[in-house]
Short mmCIF file of C-alpha atoms (C1' of nucleotides) in Angstrom, two decimals:
data_model
loop_
_atom_site.label_atom_id
_atom_site.label_comp_id
_atom_site.label_asym_id
_atom_site.label_seq_id
_atom_site.Cartn_x
_atom_site.Cartn_y
_atom_site.Cartn_z
CA MET N 1 0.65 -2.47 30.01
CA GLN N 2 -2.16 -4.41 28.45
CA PRO N 3 -2.97 -4.17 24.76
CA LEU N 4 -5.63 -1.65 23.93
CA TYR N 5 -6.55 -2.96 20.53
CA THR N 6 -9.25 -5.53 20.03
CA GLN N 7 -7.56 -7.72 17.42
CA ASN N 8 -4.26 -9.52 17.54
CA ILE N 9 -1.25 -8.60 15.47
CA LYS N 10 -1.79 -11.34 12.91
CA ASP N 11 -5.28 -10.10 12.16
CA PHE N 12 -3.91 -6.66 11.46
CA ARG N 13 -1.30 -8.08 9.16
CA SER N 14 -3.76 -10.00 7.04
CA ARG N 15 -6.16 -7.08 6.92
CA ALA N 16 -3.35 -4.77 5.93
CA ALA N 17 -2.40 -7.12 3.14
CA VAL N 18 -5.87 -6.75 1.65
CA MET N 19 -5.85 -2.99 2.01
CA LYS N 20 -2.41 -2.78 0.50
CA ALA N 21 -3.52 -4.83 -2.46
CA LEU N 22 -6.33 -2.35 -3.02
CA GLY N 23 -3.97 0.58 -2.68
CA HIS N 24 -3.22 1.08 -6.36
CA PRO N 25 -5.38 2.80 -8.99
CA ALA N 26 -4.86 0.09 -11.60
CA ARG N 27 -5.95 -2.61 -9.20
CA LEU N 28 -9.00 -0.63 -8.14
CA MET N 29 -9.96 -0.30 -11.80
CA VAL N 30 -9.71 -4.05 -12.13
CA VAL N 31 -11.99 -4.48 -9.13
CA ASP N 32 -14.46 -2.01 -10.58
CA VAL N 33 -14.61 -3.83 -13.88
CA LEU N 34 -14.76 -7.30 -12.38
CA ALA N 35 -17.69 -6.16 -10.26
CA ARG N 36 -19.78 -6.52 -13.40
CA GLY N 37 -18.50 -9.91 -14.42
CA GLU N 38 -15.39 -11.93 -15.14
CA ARG N 39 -12.75 -10.77 -17.63
CA CYS N 40 -9.72 -12.31 -19.25
CA VAL N 41 -6.27 -10.78 -18.80
CA CYS N 42 -6.22 -9.46 -22.35
CA GLU N 43 -9.42 -7.48 -21.82
CA LEU N 44 -8.07 -5.98 -18.61
CA THR N 45 -4.83 -5.13 -20.36
CA ASP N 46 -6.62 -3.20 -23.10
CA LEU N 47 -8.61 -1.45 -20.44
CA LEU N 48 -5.71 -0.34 -18.30
CA GLY N 49 -3.34 0.53 -21.11
CA LEU N 50 -0.42 -1.14 -19.34
CA ASP N 51 1.95 -3.84 -20.44
CA ILE N 52 0.40 -7.27 -20.11
CA SER N 53 3.17 -8.40 -17.80
CA THR N 54 2.39 -5.48 -15.51
CA VAL N 55 -1.30 -6.35 -15.48
CA SER N 56 -0.47 -9.95 -14.73
CA LYS N 57 1.52 -8.83 -11.70
CA HIS N 58 -1.33 -6.66 -10.46
CA LEU N 59 -3.68 -9.61 -10.80
CA ARG N 60 -1.33 -11.81 -8.86
CA VAL N 61 -1.33 -9.27 -6.03
CA LEU N 62 -5.13 -9.20 -5.97
CA LYS N 63 -5.33 -12.97 -6.08
CA LYS N 64 -2.81 -13.45 -3.29
CA ALA N 65 -4.86 -11.08 -1.13
CA GLY N 66 -7.98 -13.14 -1.82
CA ILE N 67 -9.75 -10.34 -3.64
CA VAL N 68 -10.06 -12.06 -7.01
CA SER N 69 -9.99 -15.64 -8.23
CA ASP N 70 -8.84 -17.00 -11.55
CA ASP N 71 -10.15 -19.69 -13.84
CA LYS N 72 -8.20 -20.97 -16.80
CA ARG N 73 -10.35 -22.02 -19.73
CA GLY N 74 -8.53 -22.90 -22.89
CA LYS N 75 -5.80 -20.42 -23.64
CA GLN N 76 -7.33 -17.67 -21.57
CA VAL N 77 -7.43 -16.97 -17.85
CA PHE N 78 -10.57 -15.36 -16.51
CA TYR N 79 -10.55 -13.32 -13.34
CA SER N 80 -13.56 -12.60 -11.19
CA LEU N 81 -14.26 -10.64 -8.02
CA ARG N 82 -14.31 -12.74 -4.89
CA MET N 83 -14.95 -9.92 -2.43
CA PRO N 84 -17.95 -7.92 -3.62
CA CYS N 85 -18.32 -6.19 -0.25
CA VAL N 86 -15.35 -4.11 -1.30
CA LEU N 87 -17.77 -2.09 -3.37
CA ARG N 88 -19.78 -1.05 -0.36
CA PHE N 89 -16.66 0.33 1.23
CA PHE N 90 -16.14 2.62 -1.72
CA GLU N 91 -19.36 4.39 -0.86
CA CYS N 92 -17.94 5.05 2.58
CA LEU N 93 -14.80 6.42 0.98
CA GLU N 94 -16.75 8.73 -1.27
CA SER N 95 -18.58 10.32 1.62
CA VAL N 96 -15.33 11.09 3.38
CA LEU N 97 -13.51 12.22 0.27
CA ALA N 98 -16.40 14.51 -0.50
CA GLN N 99 -15.81 16.35 2.77
CA GLY N 100 -12.27 17.13 1.67
CA MET T 1 -12.63 1.22 -27.35
CA GLN T 2 -14.73 2.86 -24.70
CA PRO T 3 -13.83 2.67 -21.03
CA LEU T 4 -15.52 -0.15 -19.19
CA TYR T 5 -15.07 1.16 -15.69
CA THR T 6 -17.70 3.27 -14.01
CA GLN T 7 -15.43 5.83 -12.33
CA ASN T 8 -12.85 8.12 -13.82
CA ILE T 9 -9.15 7.80 -13.24
CA LYS T 10 -8.99 10.53 -10.64
CA ASP T 11 -11.59 8.79 -8.50
CA PHE T 12 -9.49 5.65 -8.54
CA ARG T 13 -6.42 7.58 -7.55
CA SER T 14 -8.03 9.20 -4.53
CA ARG T 15 -9.62 5.95 -3.45
CA ALA T 16 -6.32 4.16 -3.82
CA ALA T 17 -4.66 6.78 -1.64
CA VAL T 18 -7.04 5.93 1.20
CA MET T 19 -6.58 2.20 0.73
CA LYS T 20 -2.84 2.61 0.62
CA ALA T 21 -2.89 4.56 3.86
CA LEU T 22 -4.75 1.67 5.47
CA GLY T 23 -2.32 -0.86 4.03
CA HIS T 24 -0.01 -1.16 7.00
CA PRO T 25 -0.54 -3.15 10.22
CA ALA T 26 0.61 -0.33 12.48
CA ARG T 27 -1.81 2.10 10.90
CA LEU T 28 -4.66 -0.39 11.17
CA MET T 29 -3.89 -0.79 14.85
CA VAL T 30 -4.13 2.96 15.24
CA VAL T 31 -7.51 2.95 13.53
CA ASP T 32 -8.68 0.14 15.79
CA VAL T 33 -7.68 1.99 18.93
CA LEU T 34 -9.02 5.36 17.81
CA ALA T 35 -12.34 3.69 17.08
CA ARG T 36 -12.90 3.81 20.84
CA GLY T 37 -11.85 7.39 21.35
CA GLU T 38 -9.11 9.90 20.77
CA ARG T 39 -5.53 9.24 21.84
CA CYS T 40 -2.36 11.29 22.07
CA VAL T 41 0.74 10.32 20.11
CA CYS T 42 2.52 9.10 23.23
CA GLU T 43 -0.25 6.62 24.03
CA LEU T 44 -0.21 5.29 20.49
CA THR T 45 3.55 5.00 20.64
CA ASP T 46 3.44 2.86 23.78
CA LEU T 47 0.80 0.77 22.15
CA LEU T 48 2.63 0.08 18.92
CA GLY T 49 6.08 -0.33 20.40
CA LEU T 50 7.66 1.73 17.64
CA ASP T 51 9.84 4.81 17.75
CA ILE T 52 7.76 7.92 18.31
CA SER T 53 9.03 9.44 15.08
CA THR T 54 7.83 6.39 13.20
CA VAL T 55 4.40 6.63 14.80
CA SER T 56 4.23 10.32 13.99
CA LYS T 57 4.91 9.54 10.36
CA HIS T 58 2.22 6.86 10.29
CA LEU T 59 -0.23 9.38 11.74
CA ARG T 60 0.69 11.89 9.11
CA VAL T 61 -0.11 9.34 6.42
CA LEU T 62 -3.52 8.64 7.97
CA LYS T 63 -4.24 12.32 8.34
CA LYS T 64 -3.27 13.15 4.79
CA ALA T 65 -5.65 10.46 3.58
CA GLY T 66 -8.47 11.98 5.64
CA ILE T 67 -8.81 8.97 7.90
CA VAL T 68 -7.90 10.69 11.15
CA SER T 69 -7.87 14.26 12.41
CA ASP T 70 -5.61 15.87 14.98
CA ASP T 71 -6.18 18.38 17.73
CA LYS T 72 -3.34 20.03 19.60
CA ARG T 73 -4.16 20.83 23.21
CA GLY T 74 -1.29 22.10 25.30
CA LYS T 75 1.81 20.08 24.62
CA GLN T 76 -0.06 17.05 23.37
CA VAL T 77 -1.64 16.23 20.05
CA PHE T 78 -4.75 14.09 20.11
CA TYR T 79 -5.79 12.02 17.15
CA SER T 80 -9.28 10.75 16.46
CA LEU T 81 -10.98 8.62 13.81
CA ARG T 82 -12.71 10.58 11.10
CA MET T 83 -13.87 7.62 9.03
CA PRO T 84 -15.70 5.20 11.29
CA CYS T 85 -17.22 3.35 8.34
CA VAL T 86 -13.78 1.78 7.92
CA LEU T 87 -14.72 -0.53 10.75
CA ARG T 88 -17.64 -1.98 8.87
CA PHE T 89 -15.33 -2.92 6.05
CA PHE T 90 -13.22 -4.97 8.41
CA GLU T 91 -16.17 -7.27 8.98
CA CYS T 92 -16.32 -7.82 5.25
CA LEU T 93 -12.62 -8.62 5.24
CA GLU T 94 -12.97 -11.12 8.05
CA SER T 95 -15.61 -13.09 6.24
CA VAL T 96 -13.44 -13.42 3.16
CA LEU T 97 -10.22 -14.07 5.06
CA ALA T 98 -12.00 -16.78 6.99
CA GLN T 99 -12.65 -18.66 3.76
CA GLY T 100 -8.90 -18.92 3.16
"C1'" DT D 1 5.58 -32.24 -34.34
"C1'" DC D 2 5.64 -27.30 -35.26
"C1'" DT D 3 3.47 -22.89 -34.82
"C1'" DA D 4 0.69 -19.41 -32.85
"C1'" DC D 5 -1.47 -17.41 -29.02
"C1'" DA D 6 -2.39 -16.08 -23.93
"C1'" DT D 7 -0.29 -15.57 -19.83
"C1'" DT D 8 3.33 -15.78 -16.35
"C1'" DT D 9 7.99 -15.30 -14.79
"C1'" DT D 10 12.45 -13.14 -14.63
"C1'" DG D 11 15.58 -9.34 -14.82
"C1'" DC D 12 16.52 -4.75 -14.45
"C1'" DC D 13 16.01 0.06 -12.91
"C1'" DA D 14 13.81 4.05 -10.72
"C1'" DT D 15 10.99 5.20 -7.01
"C1'" DT D 16 8.77 4.62 -2.66
"C1'" DT D 17 8.32 2.78 2.00
"C1'" DC D 18 9.65 1.83 6.78
"C1'" DG D 19 12.41 1.76 10.57
"C1'" DC D 20 15.72 4.25 13.57
"C1'" DC D 21 18.46 8.27 15.10
"C1'" DA D 22 19.36 13.07 15.56
"C1'" DA D 23 17.91 17.61 15.09
"C1'" DA D 24 14.30 21.06 15.09
"C1'" DC D 25 9.95 22.93 16.56
"C1'" DG D 26 6.36 24.61 19.86
"C1'" DA D 27 3.97 25.06 24.23
"C1'" DG D 28 4.19 25.50 29.11
"C1'" DG D 29 6.41 26.17 33.52
"C1'" DA D 30 10.31 27.88 36.46
"C1'" DT Y 1 14.44 34.17 29.48
"C1'" DC Y 2 15.77 29.17 29.81
"C1'" DC Y 3 14.60 24.47 30.33
"C1'" DT Y 4 11.75 20.51 29.60
"C1'" DC Y 5 8.39 17.76 27.46
"C1'" DG Y 6 5.68 16.11 23.43
"C1'" DT Y 7 5.79 15.99 18.71
"C1'" DT Y 8 7.42 16.65 13.98
"C1'" DT Y 9 10.92 16.78 10.46
"C1'" DG Y 10 15.14 15.40 7.98
"C1'" DG Y 11 18.40 12.01 6.77
"C1'" DC Y 12 20.00 7.49 6.24
"C1'" DG Y 13 20.06 2.39 4.72
"C1'" DA Y 14 17.45 -1.80 3.78
"C1'" DA Y 15 13.65 -3.57 1.63
"C1'" DA Y 16 9.54 -3.47 -1.25
"C1'" DT Y 17 7.01 -1.69 -5.38
"C1'" DG Y 18 5.83 -0.64 -10.30
"C1'" DG Y 19 6.94 -0.33 -14.91
"C1'" DC Y 20 8.77 -2.39 -19.32
"C1'" DA Y 21 11.14 -5.87 -22.12
"C1'" DA Y 22 12.64 -10.47 -22.85
"C1'" DA Y 23 12.39 -15.22 -21.89
"C1'" DA Y 24 9.70 -19.10 -20.31
"C1'" DT Y 25 5.37 -21.69 -19.80
"C1'" DG Y 26 1.28 -23.80 -21.35
"C1'" DT Y 27 -2.63 -24.70 -24.51
"C1'" DA Y 28 -4.81 -25.32 -28.96
"C1'" DG Y 29 -4.71 -26.13 -33.69
"C1'" DA Y 30 -2.44 -27.37 -38.26
#
DNA sequence: TCTACATTTTGCCATTTCGCCAAACGAGGA
DNA sequence: TCCTCGTTTGGCGAAATGGCAAAATGTAGA
């Protein structure tokens, strides 16, 4: 039997890694905020209301997936959105979610 | 401090649920195949090389998230893609993944 | 150097996820 | 009705995830 899918397994794995990274409310909030400019970890921590170590872990997940990038300047680390097309996908989501 | 994100928490939760459902290679393969037409569970099972019960569970996850819909005809259940805009997002992913 | 600050890492625990197997369910057909 | 086929559900163990707290790291300033 020949494969019916158009991509190979590795492609699916790397895509799934990105999706998985976006599959948490806290990380989606981070993406939403970073869409309007870079933020340091402390700002994101205040925003999310989670322990800073927890936020740091979420950021590591996003970074590993290639969704955000970090830039250390002085004592602070600034994160910014590296994948702005994510935002367009949210519109697609909304339309489907609206249907119920 | 006022919230800096543009959506409310519930929006992020429902979005995250969709992303999470897409965050598994097997489920992405299903989406890829269904993009070209409906398939019964048995076909998808052959395709993925997983136990049929495992595939059924993956399909339930996708259905619950609103990504696919099912249609029982006779003994078989046919699944089809309800969110074709997912495919456009994959192009976005590719471009970012290509950068490393 | 010592201290303070921002962030990351580690450890721990509760919860969830993913795979298989076995059992149950539901629709035909004999 | 009984049997079979296609699918779903339940249960299990191994592994991953998410949260906090504590310890470690690194940078700047006194």
